[in-house]
Coordinates of C-alpha atoms in Angstrom, one line a residue:
X1 CA -13.4 15.0 8.5
X2 CA -12.6 15.4 5.0
X3 CA -11.1 12.6 2.6
X4 CA -11.0 13.1 -1.4
X5 CA -13.2 15.9 -0.9
X6 CA -15.5 13.4 0.1
X7 CA -17.2 14.0 3.6
X8 CA -16.8 11.0 6.8
X9 CA -19.5 12.3 7.8
X10 CA -21.9 12.3 5.1
X11 CA -20.2 10.4 2.7
X12 CA -18.4 7.4 4.4
X13 CA -18.5 4.9 2.7
X14 CA -17.1 7.0 -0.4
X15 CA -14.2 8.7 1.8
X16 CA -14.1 5.1 2.3
X17 CA -13.6 3.6 -0.6
X18 CA -10.8 6.5 -1.6
X19 CA -8.1 5.2 1.2
X20 CA -6.0 1.7 0.3
X21 CA -4.3 1.0 3.7
X22 CA -0.8 -1.4 3.3
X23 CA -0.7 -3.2 6.6
X24 CA 2.0 -4.4 8.7
X25 CA 0.9 -7.7 9.4
X26 CA -1.6 -7.7 5.8
X27 CA -4.2 -9.7 6.5
X28 CA -4.8 -12.6 2.9
X29 CA -6.9 -14.9 2.8
X30 CA -3.4 -17.8 1.5
X31 CA -5.8 -20.0 0.4
X32 CA -6.9 -18.1 -2.2
X33 CA -4.4 -17.2 -5.5
X34 CA -3.2 -14.5 -6.1
X35 CA -5.1 -12.8 -8.8
X36 CA -8.1 -14.5 -6.8
X37 CA -7.7 -12.9 -3.9
X38 CA -7.1 -9.3 -6.2
X39 CA -9.7 -10.3 -8.0
X40 CA -11.7 -10.2 -4.7
X41 CA -11.2 -7.0 -3.1
X42 CA -11.4 -5.0 -6.8
X43 CA -15.2 -5.9 -6.9
X44 CA -15.6 -5.1 -2.8
X45 CA -14.8 -1.8 -4.3
X46 CA -17.8 -1.9 -6.9
X47 CA -15.3 -2.7 -9.7
X48 CA -16.6 -4.7 -13.1
X49 CA -15.0 -7.8 -13.8
X50 CA -14.1 -6.3 -16.9
X51 CA -12.6 -3.2 -14.9
X52 CA -11.3 -5.2 -12.2
X53 CA -8.5 -7.7 -14.1
X54 CA -7.6 -4.2 -15.9
X55 CA -6.9 -3.8 -12.6
X56 CA -5.8 -6.4 -11.2
X57 CA -3.2 -6.6 -14.4
X58 CA -1.9 -2.7 -13.4
X59 CA -1.8 -3.4 -10.3
X60 CA 0.4 -6.7 -10.0
X61 CA 2.7 -5.3 -12.5
X62 CA 3.5 -2.8 -10.8
X63 CA 3.6 -4.5 -7.5
X64 CA 6.1 -7.4 -9.7
X65 CA 3.9 -10.4 -8.1
X66 CA 3.0 -11.1 -12.1
X67 CA 4.4 -14.2 -12.5
X68 CA 3.1 -15.6 -8.9
X69 CA -0.6 -14.7 -9.6
X70 CA -1.6 -17.9 -10.3
X71 CA 0.0 -19.4 -7.5
X72 CA -2.1 -19.6 -3.7
X73 CA -0.4 -16.7 -1.6
X74 CA 0.3 -19.8 1.3
X75 CA 3.2 -20.8 -0.8
X76 CA 4.5 -17.0 -1.6
X77 CA 8.0 -15.9 0.5
X78 CA 7.1 -13.8 2.7
X79 CA 8.8 -10.5 0.6
X80 CA 6.3 -11.9 -2.4
X81 CA 3.5 -12.0 0.3
X82 CA 4.1 -8.4 1.0
X83 CA 3.8 -7.6 -2.5
X84 CA 1.1 -9.2 -2.8
X85 CA -0.5 -7.1 0.3
X86 CA 0.1 -3.9 -1.9
X87 CA -1.4 -4.9 -4.7
X88 CA -4.5 -4.8 -3.0
X89 CA -3.9 -1.4 -2.1
X90 CA -4.0 -0.1 -4.9
X91 CA -6.2 -2.5 -7.0
X92 CA -8.6 -0.1 -6.4
X93 CA -5.9 3.1 -7.7
X94 CA -7.2 5.6 -4.6
X95 CA -6.4 9.1 -4.0
X96 CA -4.8 8.5 -1.2
X97 CA -2.6 5.9 0.1
X98 CA -1.9 4.5 4.7
X99 CA 1.8 2.1 3.7
X100 CA 2.3 0.7 7.4
X101 CA 5.9 0.0 7.1
X102 CA 5.1 -0.3 3.6
X103 CA 9.0 -2.0 2.9
X104 CA 9.6 -4.8 5.6
X105 CA 10.1 -8.4 4.6
X106 CA 11.2 -6.8 1.1
X107 CA 14.6 -8.2 0.3
X108 CA 17.3 -4.7 -0.7
X109 CA 16.4 -4.9 -4.6
X110 CA 12.8 -5.3 -3.9
X111 CA 13.2 -2.1 -1.2
X112 CA 14.9 -0.4 -4.3
X113 CA 11.5 -0.9 -6.7
X114 CA 9.1 -0.3 -3.9
X115 CA 10.4 2.9 -3.2
X116 CA 10.7 3.6 -7.2
X117 CA 6.5 2.4 -7.2
X118 CA 5.8 4.7 -4.1
X119 CA 7.4 8.4 -6.4
X120 CA 6.3 7.3 -8.7
X121 CA 2.7 7.3 -7.0
X122 CA 3.3 10.6 -5.3
X123 CA 2.6 11.9 -8.6
X124 CA -1.5 11.8 -8.6
X125 CA -1.8 10.1 -4.3
X126 CA -1.5 11.2 -1.1
X127 CA 1.0 9.0 0.4
X128 CA 1.5 8.8 4.5
X129 CA 3.7 6.2 5.5
X130 CA 4.1 4.7 8.4
X131 CA 8.1 3.4 9.4
X132 CA 10.7 3.4 12.8
X133 CA 13.4 2.8 9.9
X134 CA 14.5 6.9 9.2
X135 CA 16.9 5.3 6.0
X136 CA 12.9 4.9 5.0
X137 CA 12.5 8.7 5.3
X138 CA 15.0 9.7 4.1
X139 CA 14.6 7.6 0.6
X140 CA 10.6 8.3 0.8
X141 CA 9.2 11.3 2.6
X142 CA 9.4 14.7 1.3
X143 CA 7.7 15.7 4.5
X144 CA 8.2 13.9 8.3
X145 CA 6.0 14.6 11.0
X146 CA 7.7 12.6 14.3
X147 CA 3.9 11.7 17.0
X148 CA 5.1 11.4 20.0
X149 CA 2.2 9.9 22.9
X150 CA -0.1 11.2 20.0
X151 CA 1.1 14.2 20.0
X152 CA 3.3 16.2 16.7
X153 CA 6.5 16.7 18.6
X154 CA 8.0 17.6 14.8
X155 CA 6.9 18.7 10.7
X156 CA 10.0 19.2 8.7
X157 CA 10.7 17.7 5.4
X158 CA 13.7 15.2 6.5
X159 CA 16.8 17.3 6.0
X160 CA 15.7 19.8 8.2
X161 CA 15.0 17.1 10.8
X162 CA 18.0 15.6 10.3
X163 CA 19.7 18.9 10.6
X164 CA 18.8 19.7 13.7

């Protein structure tokens, strides 16, 4: 198997570094400030201090969390925490993103912003979204793969799938 041109067998670390992952219940270091958390993740992904600073600014702008960068994560609402986790998934600008329930916990305006961000990122990233919310699929996906008990049972565009 290959991820972003990197073999998961012979170049495992490079393949892993090509991924950004937003878990549904994304773990966060609650005692850290948002900036410190993102700096930790950026440095973990091999970014220099200077590149990490720029990456944090970009990810914070994309996730719309610039106003809370100095705050401890534990003081943030669920919606902000979700957006901090998203910023963490994209801080190293990976070519492949896996997003599990990306709009979970977001208010309607935040959902719209998340959908817009995902739409912008599809130009240069492969994005896999895992969700049980069909309205999210229609709003964000160009292709739908339905998996039941580990087997692919449907693979189509959202409109084509809805028509069946």
